[in-house]
mmCIF file of C-alpha atoms in Angstrom:
data_model
loop_
_atom_site.group_PDB
_atom_site.id
_atom_site.type_symbol
_atom_site.label_atom_id
_atom_site.label_comp_id
_atom_site.label_asym_id
_atom_site.label_seq_id
_atom_site.Cartn_x
_atom_site.Cartn_y
_atom_site.Cartn_z
ATOM 1 C CA MET A 119 -3.628 11.860 1.271
ATOM 2 C CA THR A 120 -1.347 9.844 -1.166
ATOM 3 C CA ARG A 121 0.413 11.215 -3.961
ATOM 4 C CA ILE A 122 2.465 9.464 -6.676
ATOM 5 C CA ILE A 123 5.754 11.067 -6.588
ATOM 6 C CA ILE A 124 7.994 10.869 -9.630
ATOM 7 C CA ALA A 125 11.710 10.767 -8.827
ATOM 8 C CA GLY A 126 14.881 10.399 -10.485
ATOM 9 C CA ASP A 127 16.708 12.315 -13.705
ATOM 10 C CA SER A 128 15.894 14.034 -16.634
ATOM 11 C CA TRP A 129 13.904 11.141 -17.830
ATOM 12 C CA GLY A 130 11.257 11.287 -15.196
ATOM 13 C CA THR A 131 11.135 15.348 -15.997
ATOM 14 C CA HIS A 132 10.305 16.123 -19.405
ATOM 15 C CA SER A 133 9.266 14.808 -23.183
ATOM 16 C CA TYR A 134 11.811 15.882 -25.638
ATOM 17 C CA GLU A 135 10.238 17.020 -29.582
ATOM 18 C CA LYS A 136 12.337 18.933 -31.922
ATOM 19 C CA SER A 137 9.854 21.592 -32.362
ATOM 20 C CA TYR A 138 6.202 23.021 -31.087
ATOM 21 C CA ILE A 139 4.134 19.926 -32.274
ATOM 22 C CA HIS A 140 1.961 19.690 -29.624
ATOM 23 C CA ASN A 141 -0.518 22.503 -29.545
ATOM 24 C CA ASP A 142 -2.212 21.186 -26.973
ATOM 25 C CA LEU A 143 0.728 21.090 -24.603
ATOM 26 C CA GLU A 144 2.679 23.695 -23.112
ATOM 27 C CA GLY A 145 6.182 23.430 -24.427
ATOM 28 C CA PHE A 146 9.318 25.752 -23.947
ATOM 29 C CA LYS A 147 12.997 26.386 -24.846
ATOM 30 C CA TRP A 148 15.931 26.487 -22.354
ATOM 31 C CA THR A 149 17.570 28.941 -23.950
ATOM 32 C CA PRO A 150 16.990 30.687 -27.933
ATOM 33 C CA LYS A 151 19.981 28.717 -28.963
ATOM 34 C CA LYS A 152 18.565 25.014 -28.543
ATOM 35 C CA THR A 153 16.946 23.190 -31.155
ATOM 36 C CA TYR A 154 14.586 21.350 -29.346
ATOM 37 C CA VAL A 155 11.161 21.960 -27.159
ATOM 38 C CA VAL A 156 10.958 20.014 -23.754
ATOM 39 C CA TYR A 157 7.060 19.544 -22.916
ATOM 40 C CA PRO A 158 5.353 17.901 -19.713
ATOM 41 C CA GLY A 159 7.310 14.422 -18.746
ATOM 42 C CA PRO A 160 5.409 10.909 -17.581
ATOM 43 C CA GLY A 161 3.951 12.590 -14.677
ATOM 44 C CA HIS A 162 1.654 14.764 -16.514
ATOM 45 C CA PHE A 163 0.522 12.106 -18.697
ATOM 46 C CA LEU A 164 -0.107 9.919 -15.397
ATOM 47 C CA SER A 165 -2.218 12.483 -13.744
ATOM 48 C CA ASP A 166 -4.507 12.117 -16.586
ATOM 49 C CA LEU A 167 -5.165 8.621 -15.866
ATOM 50 C CA THR A 168 -5.178 8.782 -12.027
ATOM 51 C CA THR A 169 -7.618 10.745 -9.302
ATOM 52 C CA LEU A 170 -4.157 11.158 -7.405
ATOM 53 C CA GLU A 171 -2.176 14.128 -7.231
ATOM 54 C CA VAL A 172 1.336 13.280 -9.460
ATOM 55 C CA ILE A 173 3.888 15.604 -8.152
ATOM 56 C CA THR A 174 7.704 15.489 -10.001
ATOM 57 C CA THR A 175 10.902 15.537 -7.850
ATOM 58 C CA ALA A 176 12.916 14.329 -10.839
ATOM 59 C CA HIS A 177 15.562 17.101 -12.359
ATOM 60 C CA HIS A 178 17.692 17.236 -15.374
ATOM 61 C CA GLY A 179 21.352 15.978 -14.528
ATOM 62 C CA ASP A 180 21.097 14.549 -11.211
ATOM 63 C CA SER A 181 23.126 11.887 -10.101
ATOM 64 C CA ASN A 182 21.098 9.078 -7.991
ATOM 65 C CA THR A 183 22.280 10.678 -4.755
ATOM 66 C CA GLU A 184 21.048 13.969 -5.829
ATOM 67 C CA ALA A 185 17.294 12.031 -6.940
ATOM 68 C CA PHE A 186 17.450 11.010 -3.407
ATOM 69 C CA ASN A 187 18.052 14.133 -1.633
ATOM 70 C CA ASN A 188 15.370 16.029 -3.630
ATOM 71 C CA LEU A 189 12.981 13.477 -2.388
ATOM 72 C CA ASN A 190 14.094 14.078 1.053
ATOM 73 C CA LYS A 191 12.690 17.611 0.841
ATOM 74 C CA ILE A 192 9.382 16.040 0.852
ATOM 75 C CA ASN A 193 7.291 14.196 3.437
ATOM 76 C CA TYR A 194 6.816 10.979 0.962
ATOM 77 C CA GLN A 195 5.549 8.278 4.182
ATOM 78 C CA ASN A 196 2.143 8.019 2.716
ATOM 79 C CA ASP A 197 3.009 8.444 -1.179
ATOM 80 C CA ILE A 198 3.832 6.220 -4.114
ATOM 81 C CA ILE A 199 7.452 6.732 -5.550
ATOM 82 C CA VAL A 200 8.369 5.829 -9.005
ATOM 83 C CA PHE A 201 12.242 6.275 -9.311
ATOM 84 C CA TYR A 202 14.046 6.549 -12.392
ATOM 85 C CA LYS A 203 17.941 5.088 -11.944
ATOM 86 C CA THR A 204 20.396 7.066 -13.693
ATOM 87 C CA GLY A 205 23.915 6.331 -14.504
ATOM 88 C CA LEU A 206 25.941 4.977 -11.314
ATOM 89 C CA LEU A 207 29.342 7.105 -11.485
ATOM 90 C CA ARG A 208 27.661 10.377 -12.037
ATOM 91 C CA GLU A 209 28.331 10.446 -8.504
ATOM 92 C CA VAL A 210 31.761 10.624 -9.404
ATOM 93 C CA TYR A 211 31.349 13.194 -12.104
ATOM 94 C CA LYS A 212 29.234 15.387 -9.922
ATOM 95 C CA ALA A 213 31.835 15.268 -7.067
ATOM 96 C CA TYR A 214 34.725 16.497 -9.689
ATOM 97 C CA LEU A 215 32.442 19.601 -10.459
ATOM 98 C CA ASN A 216 31.466 20.415 -7.107
ATOM 99 C CA LYS A 217 35.153 19.773 -5.798
ATOM 100 C CA LYS A 218 34.170 17.220 -3.210
ATOM 101 C CA GLN A 219 36.073 14.125 -2.365
ATOM 102 C CA ILE A 220 34.335 11.028 -2.916
ATOM 103 C CA TYR A 221 34.773 7.567 -3.145
ATOM 104 C CA ASN A 222 36.622 6.730 -6.675
ATOM 105 C CA THR A 223 39.302 4.365 -8.001
ATOM 106 C CA LYS A 224 40.662 3.824 -11.506
ATOM 107 C CA ASN A 225 39.222 0.653 -11.646
ATOM 108 C CA CYS A 226 35.674 1.818 -13.398
ATOM 109 C CA LYS A 227 34.411 -1.695 -12.955
ATOM 110 C CA LYS A 228 35.120 -1.498 -9.224
ATOM 111 C CA ASP A 229 33.209 2.116 -8.820
ATOM 112 C CA PHE A 230 30.377 0.913 -10.261
ATOM 113 C CA GLU A 231 29.592 -2.101 -8.196
ATOM 114 C CA TYR A 232 30.276 0.129 -5.157
ATOM 115 C CA TYR A 233 27.924 2.538 -6.000
ATOM 116 C CA SER A 234 25.683 -0.182 -7.427
ATOM 117 C CA ASP A 235 25.174 -1.642 -3.854
ATOM 118 C CA ILE A 236 25.190 1.901 -2.380
ATOM 119 C CA PHE A 237 21.844 2.684 -4.832
ATOM 120 C CA TYR A 238 19.916 -0.563 -3.931
ATOM 121 C CA LYS A 239 20.750 -0.495 -0.504
ATOM 122 C CA ARG A 240 19.515 3.358 -0.302
ATOM 123 C CA CYS A 241 16.399 2.403 -2.431
ATOM 124 C CA SER A 242 15.404 -0.493 0.499
ATOM 125 C CA SER A 243 15.680 2.095 3.199
ATOM 126 C CA ILE A 244 13.027 4.435 1.667
ATOM 127 C CA VAL A 245 9.617 4.452 3.913
ATOM 128 C CA ALA A 246 7.102 5.395 1.777
ATOM 129 C CA LYS A 247 3.507 3.518 1.151
ATOM 130 C CA TYR A 248 4.936 1.805 -2.164
ATOM 131 C CA PHE A 249 8.572 2.670 -3.956
ATOM 132 C CA CYS A 250 9.495 1.087 -7.392
ATOM 133 C CA LEU A 251 11.952 1.563 -9.630
ATOM 134 C CA ILE A 252 12.051 2.172 -13.823
ATOM 135 C CA GLY A 253 15.026 1.836 -16.322
ATOM 136 C CA GLY A 254 15.500 4.977 -18.264
ATOM 137 C CA CYS A 255 18.464 6.010 -19.692
ATOM 138 C CA VAL A 256 20.089 2.860 -17.654
ATOM 139 C CA GLU A 257 19.269 -0.853 -17.012
ATOM 140 C CA ILE A 258 18.035 -1.773 -13.551
ATOM 141 C CA GLN A 259 20.022 -4.486 -12.591
ATOM 142 C CA THR A 260 16.730 -6.908 -11.540
ATOM 143 C CA GLU A 261 18.674 -9.216 -9.390
ATOM 144 C CA GLN A 262 20.243 -6.532 -7.053
ATOM 145 C CA ALA A 263 16.699 -5.086 -6.811
ATOM 146 C CA LYS A 264 15.458 -8.872 -5.936
ATOM 147 C CA GLN A 265 17.920 -9.139 -3.401
ATOM 148 C CA TYR A 266 16.597 -5.879 -1.412
ATOM 149 C CA ASN A 267 12.992 -6.687 -2.519
ATOM 150 C CA ILE A 268 12.284 -3.632 -4.547
ATOM 151 C CA ASP A 269 10.008 -4.089 -7.233
ATOM 152 C CA VAL A 270 10.956 -2.947 -10.751
ATOM 153 C CA ILE A 271 8.293 -1.713 -13.445
ATOM 154 C CA GLU A 272 10.463 -2.099 -16.499
ATOM 155 C CA PRO A 273 14.135 -2.767 -16.209
ATOM 156 C CA SER A 274 14.804 -0.611 -19.118
ATOM 157 C CA ILE A 275 12.225 1.132 -21.033
ATOM 158 C CA THR A 276 14.126 1.194 -24.230
ATOM 159 C CA LYS A 277 14.053 -2.718 -24.115
ATOM 160 C CA TRP A 278 10.331 -2.386 -23.152
ATOM 161 C CA MET A 279 9.806 -0.517 -26.266
ATOM 162 C CA PHE A 280 12.364 -2.633 -28.391
ATOM 163 C CA PRO A 281 12.370 -6.353 -27.112
ATOM 164 C CA ASN A 282 15.313 -6.867 -29.540
ATOM 165 C CA PHE A 283 17.269 -4.189 -27.676
ATOM 166 C CA LYS A 284 19.978 -4.638 -25.399
ATOM 167 C CA ASP A 285 20.143 -2.372 -23.149
ATOM 168 C CA ASN A 286 23.067 -1.855 -20.155
ATOM 169 C CA ASP A 287 23.700 0.393 -17.460
ATOM 170 C CA PHE A 288 26.290 2.883 -18.882
ATOM 171 C CA ASP A 289 24.380 6.292 -19.388
ATOM 172 C CA PRO A 290 24.828 8.725 -22.211
ATOM 173 C CA THR A 291 26.806 10.948 -20.299
ATOM 174 C CA LEU A 292 29.879 7.867 -19.339
ATOM 175 C CA TYR A 293 32.275 9.612 -21.735
ATOM 176 C CA TRP A 294 32.707 12.757 -19.586
ATOM 177 C CA LEU A 295 34.717 10.625 -17.018
ATOM 178 C CA GLU A 296 37.726 9.961 -19.291
ATOM 179 C CA TYR A 297 39.535 12.514 -16.767
ATOM 180 C CA GLN A 298 39.018 9.513 -14.294
ATOM 181 C CA TYR A 299 39.272 6.173 -16.133
ATOM 182 C CA SER A 300 41.460 4.235 -18.994
ATOM 183 C CA CYS A 301 40.398 0.812 -18.276
ATOM 184 C CA ASP A 302 38.812 -1.618 -20.409
ATOM 185 C CA HIS A 303 35.605 -1.575 -18.629
ATOM 186 C CA PHE A 304 35.479 2.122 -18.971
ATOM 187 C CA LYS A 305 36.366 1.594 -23.003
ATOM 188 C CA GLN A 306 33.726 -0.822 -23.671
ATOM 189 C CA GLY A 307 31.265 1.147 -21.296
ATOM 190 C CA VAL A 308 31.819 3.955 -23.542
ATOM 191 C CA ILE A 309 31.132 2.306 -26.795
ATOM 192 C CA GLN A 310 28.004 0.564 -25.104
ATOM 193 C CA SER A 311 26.450 3.950 -24.182
ATOM 194 C CA TYR A 312 27.477 5.506 -27.912
ATOM 195 C CA ASP A 313 25.537 2.337 -29.427
ATOM 196 C CA LYS A 314 22.533 3.154 -27.042
ATOM 197 C CA ILE A 315 22.734 7.178 -28.414
ATOM 198 C CA GLU A 316 22.824 5.589 -31.872
ATOM 199 C CA PHE A 317 19.739 3.573 -31.465
ATOM 200 C CA TRP A 318 17.680 6.083 -29.793
ATOM 201 C CA LYS A 319 18.571 8.508 -33.228
ATOM 202 C CA LYS A 320 17.705 6.035 -35.310
ATOM 203 C CA HIS A 321 14.015 6.152 -33.611
ATOM 204 C CA PRO A 322 12.937 9.746 -33.647
ATOM 205 C CA THR A 323 9.489 8.847 -33.130
ATOM 206 C CA TYR A 324 10.411 7.359 -29.527
ATOM 207 C CA PHE A 325 13.206 9.464 -28.608
ATOM 208 C CA CYS A 326 14.664 13.016 -29.078
ATOM 209 C CA LYS A 327 18.177 14.262 -27.712
ATOM 210 C CA ARG A 328 18.349 10.591 -25.873
ATOM 211 C CA HIS A 329 15.091 11.183 -24.011
ATOM 212 C CA PRO A 330 11.296 9.920 -24.323
ATOM 213 C CA THR A 331 9.194 11.926 -26.733
ATOM 214 C CA VAL A 332 5.663 13.052 -25.748
ATOM 215 C CA ALA A 333 4.088 9.631 -27.489
ATOM 216 C CA SER A 334 6.734 7.681 -25.408
ATOM 217 C CA ASN A 335 6.362 9.192 -22.192
ATOM 218 C CA ARG A 336 2.188 8.945 -23.033
ATOM 219 C CA LYS A 337 3.073 4.923 -23.496
ATOM 220 C CA ILE A 338 5.165 4.762 -20.240
ATOM 221 C CA ALA A 339 2.687 6.797 -18.292
ATOM 222 C CA LYS A 340 0.025 4.097 -19.136
ATOM 223 C CA ARG A 341 2.358 1.408 -18.351
ATOM 224 C CA ILE A 342 3.071 2.941 -14.603
ATOM 225 C CA TYR A 343 -0.601 3.244 -14.206
ATOM 226 C CA THR A 344 -1.108 -0.397 -15.241
ATOM 227 C CA PHE A 345 1.977 -1.765 -13.090
ATOM 228 C CA LEU A 346 0.252 0.152 -9.987
ATOM 229 C CA LYS A 347 -2.973 -1.205 -10.870
ATOM 230 C CA ASP A 348 -1.976 -4.804 -11.074
ATOM 231 C CA LYS A 349 -0.083 -4.728 -7.783
ATOM 232 C CA ASN A 350 -3.050 -3.110 -5.850
ATOM 233 C CA ILE A 351 -1.479 -0.037 -5.008
ATOM 234 C CA LEU A 352 -3.992 2.123 -6.717
#
């Protein structure tokens, strides 16, 4: 039996809102101190559009490697996988938190290229009924995806919603790596990451706390469904 799997980071997990505004959905707060509510994410709304079972392995704060590891906990050989790529250098930060040794230099650009190549190679090695990428908090490098014959639903969800927006591969947590990098590429990345965060803040109907709202995830789910239908996957 074929299923649809939503894999990746928090963009594939929940919808974010500032308050309990959707009475038809069961929202919840992580802790009483939080000032927002997390509602069902794109997988929930996608399940309203298809008769296939939709499951979510995406998880908050995961690196791409952790997202792949979550995926590997299930048998997905007959499934359709939609993978939300996250920031490439979360690999470095997560290793730092877990006190693990991992490839890293003081050259941010070099490390980006290293982990980018690893990411697309790993995507191409997945054996499933169908695998594709979607750009959530970071943009997909379409040329690399094409090199490895990986389909892309949208290189950037933000750009898909706002065509004049210029996205990039720097995720909102890049600045956490200031202990590691001081090169110009890193500094430019932090600036571009900040600009993206500010853009999201200016569009609260679409984004909340650096994530899609319920309304946005309804649209994203429809886009995923349409893409898979057009590809004759569904």
